[in-house]
mmCIF file of C-alpha atoms in Angstrom:
data_model
loop_
_atom_site.group_PDB
_atom_site.id
_atom_site.type_symbol
_atom_site.label_atom_id
_atom_site.label_comp_id
_atom_site.label_asym_id
_atom_site.label_seq_id
_atom_site.Cartn_x
_atom_site.Cartn_y
_atom_site.Cartn_z
ATOM 1 C CA MET A 1 88.508 105.452 100.389
ATOM 2 C CA ASP A 2 90.569 104.655 97.317
ATOM 3 C CA PHE A 3 94.074 103.513 98.287
ATOM 4 C CA LEU A 4 95.812 106.092 96.114
ATOM 5 C CA ASP A 5 93.779 108.860 97.768
ATOM 6 C CA LEU A 6 94.789 107.458 101.156
ATOM 7 C CA VAL A 7 98.471 107.581 100.171
ATOM 8 C CA ALA A 8 98.119 111.063 98.719
ATOM 9 C CA ASN A 9 96.318 112.391 101.800
ATOM 10 C CA ARG A 10 98.735 110.990 104.386
ATOM 11 C CA GLU A 11 101.109 113.548 105.845
ATOM 12 C CA SER A 12 103.464 113.600 108.785
ATOM 13 C CA ILE A 13 101.491 115.307 111.534
ATOM 14 C CA ARG A 14 103.274 117.526 114.048
ATOM 15 C CA ASP A 15 100.223 119.036 115.761
ATOM 16 C CA TYR A 16 98.525 116.956 118.459
ATOM 17 C CA ASP A 17 95.748 117.640 120.922
ATOM 18 C CA SER A 18 97.093 116.124 124.136
ATOM 19 C CA GLU A 19 93.592 115.906 125.630
ATOM 20 C CA LYS A 20 91.993 113.877 122.826
ATOM 21 C CA LEU A 21 92.706 110.218 123.537
ATOM 22 C CA ILE A 22 92.200 107.587 120.846
ATOM 23 C CA PRO A 23 89.329 105.212 121.663
ATOM 24 C CA GLU A 24 90.507 101.675 122.352
ATOM 25 C CA GLN A 25 88.620 100.158 119.411
ATOM 26 C CA ILE A 26 90.370 102.565 117.029
ATOM 27 C CA LEU A 27 93.749 101.726 118.541
ATOM 28 C CA PHE A 28 93.059 98.030 118.017
ATOM 29 C CA LYS A 29 92.082 98.581 114.376
ATOM 30 C CA ILE A 30 95.403 100.341 113.790
ATOM 31 C CA LEU A 31 97.310 97.550 115.536
ATOM 32 C CA GLU A 32 95.389 94.934 113.537
ATOM 33 C CA ALA A 33 96.833 96.341 110.295
ATOM 34 C CA GLY A 34 100.307 95.775 111.712
ATOM 35 C CA ARG A 35 99.423 92.322 112.985
ATOM 36 C CA LEU A 36 98.229 91.267 109.519
ATOM 37 C CA ALA A 37 101.294 92.641 107.714
ATOM 38 C CA PRO A 38 103.389 90.222 105.658
ATOM 39 C CA SER A 39 106.918 89.315 106.736
ATOM 40 C CA ALA A 40 109.653 87.135 105.276
ATOM 41 C CA CYS A 41 108.590 83.495 105.709
ATOM 42 C CA ASN A 42 105.696 84.845 107.804
ATOM 43 C CA LEU A 43 107.930 84.901 110.897
ATOM 44 C CA GLN A 44 106.352 88.088 112.317
ATOM 45 C CA PRO A 45 109.418 89.105 114.367
ATOM 46 C CA TRP A 46 107.706 92.136 115.923
ATOM 47 C CA LYS A 47 106.106 93.670 118.974
ATOM 48 C CA PHE A 48 104.025 96.824 119.059
ATOM 49 C CA VAL A 49 104.361 98.874 122.239
ATOM 50 C CA VAL A 50 101.656 101.465 122.894
ATOM 51 C CA VAL A 51 102.716 104.093 125.395
ATOM 52 C CA SER A 52 99.871 106.016 127.030
ATOM 53 C CA SER A 53 100.704 106.291 130.742
ATOM 54 C CA ARG A 54 101.949 109.634 131.979
ATOM 55 C CA GLN A 55 105.165 108.256 133.401
ATOM 56 C CA LYS A 56 106.198 106.186 130.380
ATOM 57 C CA LEU A 57 105.260 108.976 127.963
ATOM 58 C CA GLU A 58 107.595 111.299 129.846
ATOM 59 C CA GLU A 59 110.414 108.768 129.680
ATOM 60 C CA VAL A 60 109.960 108.103 125.948
ATOM 61 C CA ARG A 61 109.778 111.835 125.190
ATOM 62 C CA THR A 62 113.286 112.301 126.595
ATOM 63 C CA THR A 63 114.610 110.127 123.731
ATOM 64 C CA TYR A 64 113.249 112.513 121.057
ATOM 65 C CA SER A 65 112.961 116.020 122.378
ATOM 66 C CA ARG A 66 110.489 118.022 120.295
ATOM 67 C CA SER A 67 107.685 120.190 121.659
ATOM 68 C CA TRP A 68 105.104 118.817 119.184
ATOM 69 C CA PHE A 69 106.112 115.223 119.981
ATOM 70 C CA ALA A 70 105.563 115.888 123.694
ATOM 71 C CA GLU A 71 101.918 116.779 123.027
ATOM 72 C CA ALA A 72 100.874 113.443 121.525
ATOM 73 C CA PRO A 73 98.673 111.443 123.915
ATOM 74 C CA HIS A 74 100.005 108.092 122.663
ATOM 75 C CA ILE A 75 103.282 106.861 121.179
ATOM 76 C CA LEU A 76 103.488 103.594 119.282
ATOM 77 C CA ILE A 77 106.896 101.892 119.120
ATOM 78 C CA VAL A 78 107.736 98.988 116.810
ATOM 79 C CA VAL A 79 110.214 96.581 118.371
ATOM 80 C CA GLY A 80 111.782 93.559 116.707
ATOM 81 C CA ASN A 81 113.847 90.492 117.427
ATOM 82 C CA SER A 82 116.489 89.694 114.824
ATOM 83 C CA THR A 83 116.898 86.145 116.107
ATOM 84 C CA GLN A 84 113.280 85.509 115.025
ATOM 85 C CA SER A 85 113.518 86.883 111.481
ATOM 86 C CA TRP A 86 114.484 85.260 108.184
ATOM 87 C CA VAL A 87 118.105 85.013 107.070
ATOM 88 C CA ARG A 88 119.006 84.649 103.370
ATOM 89 C CA SER A 89 121.780 82.295 102.274
ATOM 90 C CA ASP A 90 124.131 85.258 101.780
ATOM 91 C CA GLY A 91 123.590 86.372 105.388
ATOM 92 C CA TYR A 92 121.045 89.154 104.791
ATOM 93 C CA ASN A 93 118.604 89.365 107.737
ATOM 94 C CA SER A 94 115.059 90.562 106.936
ATOM 95 C CA ILE A 95 114.352 92.187 110.320
ATOM 96 C CA GLU A 96 114.455 95.813 109.154
ATOM 97 C CA THR A 97 112.233 95.183 106.147
ATOM 98 C CA ASP A 98 109.746 93.150 108.209
ATOM 99 C CA LEU A 99 109.444 95.953 110.748
ATOM 100 C CA ALA A 100 109.191 98.634 108.062
ATOM 101 C CA ILE A 101 106.285 96.800 106.434
ATOM 102 C CA ALA A 102 104.433 96.510 109.761
ATOM 103 C CA MET A 103 105.073 100.183 110.526
ATOM 104 C CA ASP A 104 103.922 101.259 107.059
ATOM 105 C CA HIS A 105 100.707 99.272 107.497
ATOM 106 C CA ILE A 106 100.176 100.943 110.892
ATOM 107 C CA ILE A 107 100.805 104.453 109.532
ATOM 108 C CA LEU A 108 98.372 103.932 106.634
ATOM 109 C CA ALA A 109 95.725 102.344 108.874
ATOM 110 C CA ALA A 110 95.909 105.339 111.206
ATOM 111 C CA GLU A 111 95.469 107.698 108.244
ATOM 112 C CA SER A 112 92.423 105.723 107.123
ATOM 113 C CA LEU A 113 90.933 106.308 110.593
ATOM 114 C CA SER A 114 91.836 110.024 110.699
ATOM 115 C CA VAL A 115 94.519 109.433 113.331
ATOM 116 C CA GLY A 116 97.692 111.454 112.901
ATOM 117 C CA THR A 117 101.161 109.898 112.789
ATOM 118 C CA CYS A 118 104.743 110.913 112.132
ATOM 119 C CA TRP A 119 107.333 108.215 111.475
ATOM 120 C CA VAL A 120 110.222 108.959 113.868
ATOM 121 C CA GLY A 121 113.608 107.341 113.326
ATOM 122 C CA ASN A 122 115.866 110.061 114.661
ATOM 123 C CA PHE A 123 115.567 109.138 118.345
ATOM 124 C CA ASP A 124 118.302 108.339 120.893
ATOM 125 C CA TYR A 125 118.509 104.618 120.208
ATOM 126 C CA ALA A 126 120.366 103.551 123.358
ATOM 127 C CA ALA A 127 118.140 105.669 125.594
ATOM 128 C CA LEU A 128 114.899 104.340 124.093
ATOM 129 C CA LYS A 129 116.086 100.760 124.390
ATOM 130 C CA LYS A 130 116.731 101.390 128.093
ATOM 131 C CA VAL A 131 113.345 103.051 128.675
ATOM 132 C CA LEU A 132 111.593 100.032 127.150
ATOM 133 C CA ASN A 133 113.642 97.589 129.187
ATOM 134 C CA LEU A 134 114.108 95.273 126.224
ATOM 135 C CA ASP A 135 115.669 91.821 126.148
ATOM 136 C CA LYS A 136 119.175 91.694 124.702
ATOM 137 C CA ASP A 137 118.002 90.280 121.350
ATOM 138 C CA GLU A 138 115.310 92.940 120.899
ATOM 139 C CA VAL A 139 115.846 96.037 118.769
ATOM 140 C CA VAL A 140 113.917 99.289 118.655
ATOM 141 C CA PHE A 141 112.992 100.098 115.085
ATOM 142 C CA ALA A 142 110.852 103.207 114.872
ATOM 143 C CA MET A 143 108.101 105.054 116.640
ATOM 144 C CA THR A 144 105.208 107.331 115.863
ATOM 145 C CA PRO A 145 102.935 109.535 117.891
ATOM 146 C CA LEU A 146 99.257 108.643 117.582
ATOM 147 C CA GLY A 147 96.690 111.338 118.100
ATOM 148 C CA TYR A 148 94.169 113.784 116.747
ATOM 149 C CA THR A 149 95.102 117.270 115.634
ATOM 150 C CA LYS A 150 94.145 120.440 117.457
ATOM 151 C CA SER A 151 91.035 122.165 116.172
ATOM 152 C CA GLY A 152 91.778 124.453 113.264
ATOM 153 C CA PHE A 153 94.719 122.395 112.001
ATOM 154 C CA ARG A 154 94.958 122.106 108.220
ATOM 155 C CA LYS A 155 97.123 119.727 106.261
ATOM 156 C CA LYS A 156 99.527 121.123 103.670
ATOM 157 C CA GLY A 157 97.714 119.109 101.006
ATOM 158 C CA GLN A 158 100.676 118.671 98.693
ATOM 159 C CA LYS A 159 103.746 116.517 98.473
ATOM 160 C CA SER A 160 107.161 117.301 97.074
ATOM 161 C CA ARG A 161 108.294 114.255 95.116
ATOM 162 C CA LYS A 162 110.572 113.399 92.196
ATOM 163 C CA LYS A 163 108.856 113.190 88.812
ATOM 164 C CA MET A 164 107.727 109.790 87.568
ATOM 165 C CA ALA A 165 110.169 109.903 84.632
ATOM 166 C CA GLU A 166 113.111 110.320 87.019
ATOM 167 C CA ILE A 167 112.394 107.173 88.995
ATOM 168 C CA VAL A 168 110.693 104.706 86.647
ATOM 169 C CA HIS A 169 112.426 102.609 84.018
ATOM 170 C CA PHE A 170 110.720 100.243 81.611
ATOM 171 C CA ILE A 171 112.917 97.492 80.197
ATOM 172 C CA MET B 1 87.573 99.744 100.032
ATOM 173 C CA ASP B 2 88.308 100.032 103.726
ATOM 174 C CA PHE B 3 92.070 99.907 104.364
ATOM 175 C CA LEU B 4 91.789 97.064 106.866
ATOM 176 C CA ASP B 5 89.835 95.006 104.323
ATOM 177 C CA LEU B 6 92.552 95.735 101.765
ATOM 178 C CA VAL B 7 95.227 94.477 104.157
ATOM 179 C CA ALA B 8 93.178 91.428 105.082
ATOM 180 C CA ASN B 9 92.490 90.545 101.438
ATOM 181 C CA ARG B 10 96.075 90.883 100.197
ATOM 182 C CA GLU B 11 97.820 87.567 99.664
ATOM 183 C CA SER B 12 101.030 86.513 97.965
ATOM 184 C CA ILE B 13 99.923 85.364 94.514
ATOM 185 C CA ARG B 14 101.739 82.490 92.812
ATOM 186 C CA ASP B 15 99.353 81.971 89.895
ATOM 187 C CA TYR B 16 99.726 84.294 86.887
ATOM 188 C CA ASP B 17 98.161 84.390 83.447
ATOM 189 C CA SER B 18 101.136 85.136 81.196
ATOM 190 C CA GLU B 19 98.846 86.394 78.407
ATOM 191 C CA LYS B 20 97.031 89.028 80.462
ATOM 192 C CA LEU B 21 99.118 92.179 80.378
ATOM 193 C CA ILE B 22 98.457 95.022 82.792
ATOM 194 C CA PRO B 23 97.157 98.152 81.062
ATOM 195 C CA GLU B 24 99.612 101.034 81.192
ATOM 196 C CA GLN B 25 97.305 103.302 83.174
ATOM 197 C CA ILE B 26 96.990 100.640 85.883
ATOM 198 C CA LEU B 27 100.768 100.203 85.986
ATOM 199 C CA PHE B 28 101.192 103.943 86.453
ATOM 200 C CA LYS B 29 98.668 104.005 89.309
ATOM 201 C CA ILE B 30 100.659 101.298 91.078
ATOM 202 C CA LEU B 31 103.918 103.168 90.481
ATOM 203 C CA GLU B 32 102.334 106.401 91.706
ATOM 204 C CA ALA B 33 101.741 104.841 95.131
ATOM 205 C CA GLY B 34 105.469 104.126 95.319
ATOM 206 C CA ARG B 35 106.380 107.561 94.056
ATOM 207 C CA LEU B 36 104.292 109.200 96.793
ATOM 208 C CA ALA B 37 105.693 107.027 99.590
ATOM 209 C CA PRO B 38 107.413 108.769 102.495
ATOM 210 C CA SER B 39 111.155 108.360 103.052
ATOM 211 C CA ALA B 40 113.596 109.606 105.663
ATOM 212 C CA CYS B 41 114.073 113.362 105.117
ATOM 213 C CA ASN B 42 112.044 112.902 101.910
ATOM 214 C CA LEU B 43 115.203 111.875 100.021
ATOM 215 C CA GLN B 44 113.382 109.280 97.838
ATOM 216 C CA PRO B 45 116.505 107.166 97.167
ATOM 217 C CA TRP B 46 114.676 104.786 94.830
ATOM 218 C CA LYS B 47 114.084 103.650 91.283
ATOM 219 C CA PHE B 48 111.317 101.351 90.105
ATOM 220 C CA VAL B 49 112.233 99.085 87.214
ATOM 221 C CA VAL B 50 109.344 97.489 85.318
ATOM 222 C CA VAL B 51 110.422 94.485 83.286
ATOM 223 C CA SER B 52 108.043 93.496 80.471
ATOM 224 C CA SER B 53 110.209 92.689 77.433
ATOM 225 C CA ARG B 54 110.671 89.054 76.579
ATOM 226 C CA GLN B 55 114.451 89.174 76.746
ATOM 227 C CA LYS B 56 114.748 91.002 80.052
ATOM 228 C CA LEU B 57 112.024 88.870 81.640
ATOM 229 C CA GLU B 58 114.016 85.765 80.735
ATOM 230 C CA GLU B 59 117.167 87.208 82.250
ATOM 231 C CA VAL B 60 115.461 88.268 85.483
ATOM 232 C CA ARG B 61 113.751 84.873 85.806
ATOM 233 C CA THR B 62 117.154 83.167 85.968
ATOM 234 C CA THR B 63 117.789 84.982 89.259
ATOM 235 C CA TYR B 64 114.759 83.382 90.945
ATOM 236 C CA SER B 65 113.891 80.107 89.369
ATOM 237 C CA ARG B 66 110.271 79.188 90.071
ATOM 238 C CA SER B 67 107.737 77.969 87.518
ATOM 239 C CA TRP B 68 104.978 80.302 88.818
ATOM 240 C CA PHE B 69 107.356 83.277 88.763
ATOM 241 C CA ALA B 70 108.212 82.572 85.116
ATOM 242 C CA GLU B 71 104.541 82.991 84.156
ATOM 243 C CA ALA B 72 104.149 86.583 85.332
ATOM 244 C CA PRO B 73 103.949 89.022 82.407
ATOM 245 C CA HIS B 74 105.677 91.822 84.355
ATOM 246 C CA ILE B 75 108.227 92.010 87.130
ATOM 247 C CA LEU B 76 108.714 95.153 89.187
ATOM 248 C CA ILE B 77 112.087 95.637 90.871
ATOM 249 C CA VAL B 78 112.820 98.248 93.528
ATOM 250 C CA VAL B 79 116.356 99.578 93.321
ATOM 251 C CA GLY B 80 118.003 102.032 95.698
ATOM 252 C CA ASN B 81 121.069 104.167 96.135
ATOM 253 C CA SER B 82 122.490 104.241 99.650
ATOM 254 C CA THR B 83 124.544 107.357 98.909
ATOM 255 C CA GLN B 84 121.250 109.218 98.439
ATOM 256 C CA SER B 85 119.523 108.114 101.660
ATOM 257 C CA TRP B 86 119.513 109.559 105.166
ATOM 258 C CA VAL B 87 122.212 108.676 107.690
ATOM 259 C CA ARG B 88 121.564 108.995 111.438
ATOM 260 C CA SER B 89 124.237 110.394 113.757
ATOM 261 C CA ASP B 90 125.057 106.864 114.963
ATOM 262 C CA GLY B 91 125.729 105.716 111.378
ATOM 263 C CA TYR B 92 122.397 103.986 110.670
ATOM 264 C CA ASN B 93 121.460 104.373 106.968
ATOM 265 C CA SER B 94 117.734 104.484 106.147
ATOM 266 C CA ILE B 95 118.000 102.945 102.657
ATOM 267 C CA GLU B 96 116.406 99.586 103.485
ATOM 268 C CA THR B 97 113.487 101.137 105.341
ATOM 269 C CA ASP B 98 112.901 103.719 102.594
ATOM 270 C CA LEU B 99 112.759 101.006 99.952
ATOM 271 C CA ALA B 100 110.551 98.747 102.086
ATOM 272 C CA ILE B 101 108.024 101.561 102.501
ATOM 273 C CA ALA B 102 107.914 102.201 98.744
ATOM 274 C CA MET B 103 107.553 98.485 98.033
ATOM 275 C CA ASP B 104 104.789 98.106 100.630
ATOM 276 C CA HIS B 105 102.906 101.008 99.053
ATOM 277 C CA ILE B 106 103.312 99.359 95.621
ATOM 278 C CA ILE B 107 102.111 95.958 96.861
ATOM 279 C CA LEU B 108 99.033 97.465 98.518
ATOM 280 C CA ALA B 109 98.235 99.664 95.517
ATOM 281 C CA ALA B 110 98.361 96.612 93.254
ATOM 282 C CA GLU B 111 95.976 94.764 95.588
ATOM 283 C CA SER B 112 93.587 97.716 95.491
ATOM 284 C CA LEU B 113 93.565 97.411 91.677
ATOM 285 C CA SER B 114 93.137 93.603 91.681
ATOM 286 C CA VAL B 115 96.704 93.071 90.451
ATOM 287 C CA GLY B 116 98.537 90.132 91.997
ATOM 288 C CA THR B 117 101.963 90.476 93.656
ATOM 289 C CA CYS B 118 104.388 88.369 95.647
ATOM 290 C CA TRP B 119 107.209 90.098 97.512
ATOM 291 C CA VAL B 120 110.387 88.245 96.494
ATOM 292 C CA GLY B 121 113.567 88.725 98.502
ATOM 293 C CA ASN B 122 115.148 85.306 98.031
ATOM 294 C CA PHE B 123 116.730 85.995 94.624
ATOM 295 C CA ASP B 124 120.351 85.653 93.514
ATOM 296 C CA TYR B 125 121.478 89.123 94.502
ATOM 297 C CA ALA B 126 124.707 89.286 92.494
ATOM 298 C CA ALA B 127 123.057 87.854 89.381
ATOM 299 C CA LEU B 128 120.125 90.292 89.501
ATOM 300 C CA LYS B 129 122.435 93.248 89.993
ATOM 301 C CA LYS B 130 124.308 92.161 86.860
ATOM 302 C CA VAL B 131 121.128 91.689 84.794
ATOM 303 C CA LEU B 132 120.025 95.222 85.681
ATOM 304 C CA ASN B 133 123.413 96.692 84.857
ATOM 305 C CA LEU B 134 123.356 98.948 87.913
ATOM 306 C CA ASP B 135 125.771 101.664 88.887
ATOM 307 C CA LYS B 136 128.198 100.734 91.647
ATOM 308 C CA ASP B 137 126.279 102.682 94.308
ATOM 309 C CA GLU B 138 122.930 101.126 93.405
ATOM 310 C CA VAL B 139 121.469 98.201 95.322
ATOM 311 C CA VAL B 140 118.715 95.798 94.394
ATOM 312 C CA PHE B 141 116.187 95.623 97.179
ATOM 313 C CA ALA B 142 113.251 93.399 96.269
ATOM 314 C CA MET B 143 111.049 92.446 93.374
ATOM 315 C CA THR B 144 107.515 91.319 92.733
ATOM 316 C CA PRO B 145 105.677 89.853 89.783
ATOM 317 C CA LEU B 146 102.738 91.935 88.605
ATOM 318 C CA GLY B 147 99.884 90.199 86.870
ATOM 319 C CA TYR B 148 96.372 88.840 86.873
ATOM 320 C CA THR B 149 95.550 85.348 88.022
ATOM 321 C CA LYS B 150 94.435 82.559 85.736
ATOM 322 C CA SER B 151 90.691 82.070 85.486
ATOM 323 C CA GLY B 152 89.380 79.864 88.266
ATOM 324 C CA PHE B 153 92.027 80.929 90.780
ATOM 325 C CA ARG B 154 90.766 81.399 94.324
ATOM 326 C CA LYS B 155 92.579 83.070 97.188
ATOM 327 C CA LYS B 156 93.089 81.157 100.421
ATOM 328 C CA GLY B 157 91.115 83.833 102.234
ATOM 329 C CA GLN B 158 92.806 83.437 105.601
ATOM 330 C CA LYS B 159 96.035 84.466 107.244
ATOM 331 C CA SER B 160 98.109 82.702 109.851
ATOM 332 C CA ARG B 161 99.265 85.334 112.312
ATOM 333 C CA LYS B 162 100.269 85.606 115.966
ATOM 334 C CA LYS B 163 97.507 86.605 118.357
ATOM 335 C CA MET B 164 97.146 90.266 119.254
ATOM 336 C CA ALA B 165 97.972 89.557 122.923
ATOM 337 C CA GLU B 166 101.320 88.032 121.926
ATOM 338 C CA ILE B 167 102.561 91.084 120.083
ATOM 339 C CA VAL B 168 100.963 94.133 121.699
ATOM 340 C CA HIS B 169 102.036 95.731 124.969
ATOM 341 C CA PHE B 170 100.388 98.688 126.620
ATOM 342 C CA ILE B 171 102.553 100.669 129.005
#
């Protein structure tokens, strides 16, 4: 599929069939897109946590309480370590950008394999960090459900975006 | 092209033919991928600045002094406004993630159209902000050259990345 079609077709999915698990080889293809993502100085300061067990799913769901989120059979969480990422001379640390690139690759790879996602950033940060039992230097960045939609689901098929002329400047 | 192949084939390009301009319709396709990118609460707090004029190219090049960078016929700069982006209840502002997603879409779209890019974050921040004459609330995020390679250029064709088992955890 053409990349622009992929981008245009991707939507945040909030309709998951809890019974339809993602085959392992599909999961690994999605993770591979994150693994191959670029990062500042190629430091790859990330971990990808795939939550599929009943107990851990229940714990993670408490950190973002939405009925549609609770139906996803898998949740993928991107975790980072800011002591492993690049630091610019003015003190800027690349960790957030590195993790955003990996997550964006993962979201687009899932779309290309007809797996639904929804980038979630509005979770209870402290609670999720505790559920994942992270080391002190590790940070939780973002998470997404991974799953297939229920039968009969239809995408909206259109995006609301600013016009090109509002956001592009040629100089 | 399969999305995973696209990701695997993308490389940072540091070899540009200064005489080979990118046709306008190709530039707009690349920009369209950024325009359609998702952002927190769909706030789209971004501008994409395409630098192609001789004078502005010279000014931007002073903020990142590399001989290969000076040969690119276009430079695309992603600019943001953190007063327009989403803020979480704990004070986290999504601006950097929003801009990273747009830039990642742009980089991948360019690859899909055989246009070379190299994500540059190590520029002189204050100098670039001055060259672009930004409003006080605007921030420069990242830039990339856009161009075609010189004839005879060959990609490396391989990536150095951590092993899957090092970065993936199933729970």
